PDB file of C-alpha atoms in Angstrom:
ATOM      1  CA  MET A   1     -43.111  77.850  61.360  1.00  0.00           C
ATOM      2  CA  PRO A   2     -46.212  76.389  59.748  1.00  0.00           C
ATOM      3  CA  ILE A   3     -46.900  77.027  56.085  1.00  0.00           C
ATOM      4  CA  TYR A   4     -50.506  76.812  54.930  1.00  0.00           C
ATOM      5  CA  GLU A   5     -51.624  76.591  51.300  1.00  0.00           C
ATOM      6  CA  TYR A   6     -54.973  77.725  49.966  1.00  0.00           C
ATOM      7  CA  ARG A   7     -56.742  77.871  46.602  1.00  0.00           C
ATOM      8  CA  CYS A   8     -58.579  81.101  45.802  1.00  0.00           C
ATOM      9  CA  THR A   9     -62.112  80.306  44.614  1.00  0.00           C
ATOM     10  CA  SER A  10     -62.193  83.537  42.573  1.00  0.00           C
ATOM     11  CA  CYS A  11     -58.977  83.392  40.529  1.00  0.00           C
ATOM     12  CA  LYS A  12     -58.107  79.685  41.154  1.00  0.00           C
ATOM     13  CA  ARG A  13     -54.528  80.509  42.125  1.00  0.00           C
ATOM     14  CA  LYS A  14     -52.593  78.919  44.958  1.00  0.00           C
ATOM     15  CA  VAL A  15     -51.796  81.119  47.947  1.00  0.00           C
ATOM     16  CA  THR A  16     -49.138  80.309  50.544  1.00  0.00           C
ATOM     17  CA  VAL A  17     -49.424  81.718  54.072  1.00  0.00           C
ATOM     18  CA  LEU A  18     -46.510  81.540  56.513  1.00  0.00           C
ATOM     19  CA  THR A  19     -47.261  81.884  60.229  1.00  0.00           C
ATOM     20  CA  LEU A  20     -44.949  82.232  63.199  1.00  0.00           C
ATOM     21  CA  ARG A  21     -46.782  79.718  65.407  1.00  0.00           C
ATOM     22  CA  ALA A  22     -49.231  76.885  64.832  1.00  0.00           C
ATOM     23  CA  SER A  23     -51.529  78.454  67.446  1.00  0.00           C
ATOM     24  CA  GLU A  24     -51.676  81.747  65.500  1.00  0.00           C
ATOM     25  CA  THR A  25     -55.028  82.541  63.873  1.00  0.00           C
ATOM     26  CA  VAL A  26     -54.696  82.768  60.107  1.00  0.00           C
ATOM     27  CA  ASP A  27     -56.823  85.220  58.102  1.00  0.00           C
ATOM     28  CA  PRO A  28     -55.678  84.391  54.566  1.00  0.00           C
ATOM     29  CA  ARG A  29     -56.148  86.691  51.599  1.00  0.00           C
ATOM     30  CA  CYS A  30     -55.328  86.000  47.963  1.00  0.00           C
ATOM     31  CA  ASP A  31     -52.118  87.744  46.914  1.00  0.00           C
ATOM     32  CA  HIS A  32     -53.323  87.951  43.311  1.00  0.00           C
ATOM     33  CA  CYS A  33     -56.919  89.200  43.453  1.00  0.00           C
ATOM     34  CA  GLY A  34     -57.345  90.098  47.141  1.00  0.00           C
ATOM     35  CA  GLY A  35     -60.189  87.585  47.577  1.00  0.00           C
ATOM     36  CA  ARG A  36     -60.949  86.096  50.984  1.00  0.00           C
ATOM     37  CA  ASP A  37     -62.891  83.036  49.802  1.00  0.00           C
ATOM     38  CA  LEU A  38     -60.075  80.479  49.996  1.00  0.00           C
ATOM     39  CA  THR A  39     -60.107  76.708  50.303  1.00  0.00           C
ATOM     40  CA  ARG A  40     -57.353  75.139  52.367  1.00  0.00           C
ATOM     41  CA  LEU A  41     -55.216  72.626  50.455  1.00  0.00           C
ATOM     42  CA  MET A  42     -53.462  69.540  51.735  1.00  0.00           C
ATOM     43  CA  SER A  43     -49.759  70.288  51.458  1.00  0.00           C
ATOM     44  CA  ARG A  44     -47.186  67.768  50.308  1.00  0.00           C
ATOM     45  CA  PHE A  45     -44.756  66.507  52.873  1.00  0.00           C
ATOM     46  CA  ALA A  46     -41.553  64.537  52.922  1.00  0.00           C
ATOM     47  CA  MET A  47     -40.990  61.500  55.058  1.00  0.00           C
ATOM     48  CA  VAL A  48     -37.469  60.926  56.286  1.00  0.00           C
ATOM     49  CA  ARG A  49     -36.355  57.340  55.843  1.00  0.00           C
ATOM     50  CA  SER A  50     -33.676  55.701  57.925  1.00  0.00           C
ATOM     51  CA  GLU A  51     -30.514  54.372  56.324  1.00  0.00           C
ATOM     52  CA  GLU A  52     -31.607  50.884  57.348  1.00  0.00           C
ATOM     53  CA  SER A  53     -34.898  51.293  55.463  1.00  0.00           C
ATOM     54  CA  ARG A  54     -33.115  52.508  52.317  1.00  0.00           C
ATOM     55  CA  LEU A  55     -30.629  49.615  52.447  1.00  0.00           C
ATOM     56  CA  ASP A  56     -33.460  47.111  52.987  1.00  0.00           C
ATOM     57  CA  ASP A  57     -35.123  48.421  49.825  1.00  0.00           C
ATOM     58  CA  LEU A  58     -31.884  47.969  47.876  1.00  0.00           C
ATOM     59  CA  ALA A  59     -31.487  44.406  49.196  1.00  0.00           C
ATOM     60  CA  ASP A  60     -35.036  43.464  48.194  1.00  0.00           C
ATOM     61  CA  PRO A  61     -34.793  41.103  45.187  1.00  0.00           C
ATOM     62  CA  SER A  62     -37.744  42.857  43.534  1.00  0.00           C
ATOM     63  CA  SER A  63     -35.571  45.979  43.210  1.00  0.00           C
ATOM     64  CA  LEU A  64     -33.483  44.007  40.703  1.00  0.00           C
ATOM     65  CA  ASP A  65     -36.438  43.342  38.378  1.00  0.00           C
ATOM     66  CA  GLY A  66     -35.518  44.328  34.846  1.00  0.00           C
ATOM     67  CA  LEU A  67     -31.794  44.468  35.635  1.00  0.00           C
ATOM     68  CA  ASP A  68     -29.642  42.887  32.932  1.00  0.00           C
ATOM     69  CA  GLU A  69     -25.990  42.752  34.003  1.00  0.00           C
ATOM     70  CA  ASN A  70     -24.997  42.296  30.362  1.00  0.00           C
ATOM     71  CA  ASP A  71     -26.685  45.562  29.333  1.00  0.00           C
ATOM     72  CA  PRO A  72     -24.616  48.671  30.229  1.00  0.00           C
ATOM     73  CA  LYS A  73     -27.679  50.950  30.072  1.00  0.00           C
ATOM     74  CA  SER A  74     -29.595  48.711  32.466  1.00  0.00           C
ATOM     75  CA  MET A  75     -26.648  48.690  34.875  1.00  0.00           C
ATOM     76  CA  ALA A  76     -26.331  52.493  34.626  1.00  0.00           C
ATOM     77  CA  ARG A  77     -30.016  52.937  35.564  1.00  0.00           C
ATOM     78  CA  TRP A  78     -29.592  50.625  38.545  1.00  0.00           C
ATOM     79  CA  MET A  79     -26.418  52.436  39.649  1.00  0.00           C
ATOM     80  CA  ARG A  80     -28.190  55.815  39.524  1.00  0.00           C
ATOM     81  CA  LYS A  81     -31.053  54.385  41.585  1.00  0.00           C
ATOM     82  CA  MET A  82     -28.597  52.963  44.106  1.00  0.00           C
ATOM     83  CA  GLY A  83     -26.784  56.293  44.366  1.00  0.00           C
ATOM     84  CA  LYS A  84     -30.053  58.141  45.029  1.00  0.00           C
ATOM     85  CA  GLU A  85     -31.183  55.595  47.618  1.00  0.00           C
ATOM     86  CA  LEU A  86     -27.919  55.947  49.512  1.00  0.00           C
ATOM     87  CA  GLY A  87     -28.606  59.669  49.713  1.00  0.00           C
ATOM     88  CA  GLU A  88     -25.006  60.709  49.413  1.00  0.00           C
ATOM     89  CA  ASP A  89     -23.144  62.683  46.779  1.00  0.00           C
ATOM     90  CA  THR A  90     -21.457  60.060  44.652  1.00  0.00           C
ATOM     91  CA  GLY A  91     -19.105  62.541  43.037  1.00  0.00           C
ATOM     92  CA  GLU A  92     -18.265  63.562  39.501  1.00  0.00           C
ATOM     93  CA  ASP A  93     -16.246  60.415  38.745  1.00  0.00           C
ATOM     94  CA  PHE A  94     -19.232  58.187  39.519  1.00  0.00           C
ATOM     95  CA  ASP A  95     -21.592  60.372  37.459  1.00  0.00           C
ATOM     96  CA  GLN A  96     -19.160  60.388  34.539  1.00  0.00           C
ATOM     97  CA  MET A  97     -18.760  56.605  34.667  1.00  0.00           C
ATOM     98  CA  VAL A  98     -22.554  56.088  34.708  1.00  0.00           C
ATOM     99  CA  ASP A  99     -22.967  58.560  31.819  1.00  0.00           C
ATOM    100  CA  GLU A 100     -20.402  56.564  29.803  1.00  0.00           C
ATOM    101  CA  LEU A 101     -22.237  53.311  30.554  1.00  0.00           C
ATOM    102  CA  GLU A 102     -25.515  54.817  29.398  1.00  0.00           C
ATOM    103  CA  ALA A 103     -23.892  56.056  26.212  1.00  0.00           C
ATOM    104  CA  GLY A 104     -22.418  52.587  25.578  1.00  0.00           C
ATOM    105  CA  GLU A 105     -18.854  53.869  25.827  1.00  0.00           C
ATOM    106  CA  GLY A 106     -16.158  51.754  27.419  1.00  0.00           C
ATOM    107  CA  ALA A 107     -18.161  48.525  27.318  1.00  0.00           C
ATOM    108  CA  GLY A 108     -15.887  45.576  26.727  1.00  0.00           C
ATOM    109  CA  GLU A 109     -12.683  47.621  26.510  1.00  0.00           C
ATOM    110  CA  GLU A 110     -11.080  46.336  29.709  1.00  0.00           C
ATOM    111  CA  GLY A 111      -9.257  43.036  29.481  1.00  0.00           C
ATOM    112  CA  GLU A 112      -9.150  42.828  25.679  1.00  0.00           C
ATOM    113  CA  GLY A 113      -5.684  42.082  24.332  1.00  0.00           C
ATOM    114  CA  ASP A 114      -3.924  42.829  27.625  1.00  0.00           C
ATOM    115  CA  GLY A 115      -3.293  39.261  28.748  1.00  0.00           C
ATOM    116  CA  GLY A 116      -6.471  39.232  30.773  1.00  0.00           C
ATOM    117  CA  ALA A 117      -8.841  36.348  31.360  1.00  0.00           C
ATOM    118  CA  GLY A 118      -9.785  34.478  28.199  1.00  0.00           C
ATOM    119  CA  ASP A 119      -6.505  35.106  26.354  1.00  0.00           C
ATOM    120  CA  GLU A 120      -4.939  31.870  27.681  1.00  0.00           C
ATOM    121  CA  ASP A 121      -7.401  29.793  25.642  1.00  0.00           C
ATOM    122  CA  ASP A 122      -5.754  31.040  22.474  1.00  0.00           C
ATOM    123  CA  LEU A 123      -2.396  29.383  23.340  1.00  0.00           C
TER     124      LEU A 123
END
């Protein structure tokens, strides 16, 4: 079903007209003022991208510009971008972890004082 958008030249409001078929003749009228002097607008559209295209964009080195792996906020922004590009629901755990990174929580807590890497140098 095609959807056409018009701008009323009288009241300047946008009017949307839904038709059943593309071949159907459209006689649009403004819903707000009843005017018939309408200008057809170019509607926005979405372009579906393949998974391969999205993954290629993520693999492009220019997508890493401005990424600082030592800055939790920078990593959180990149992780959100990656999640959106993958187009899948990442879940509440992922969102919570990214929120904590952005807030600066949890940075540097793992591996401190638990016998992790770096503690052997103190022997």
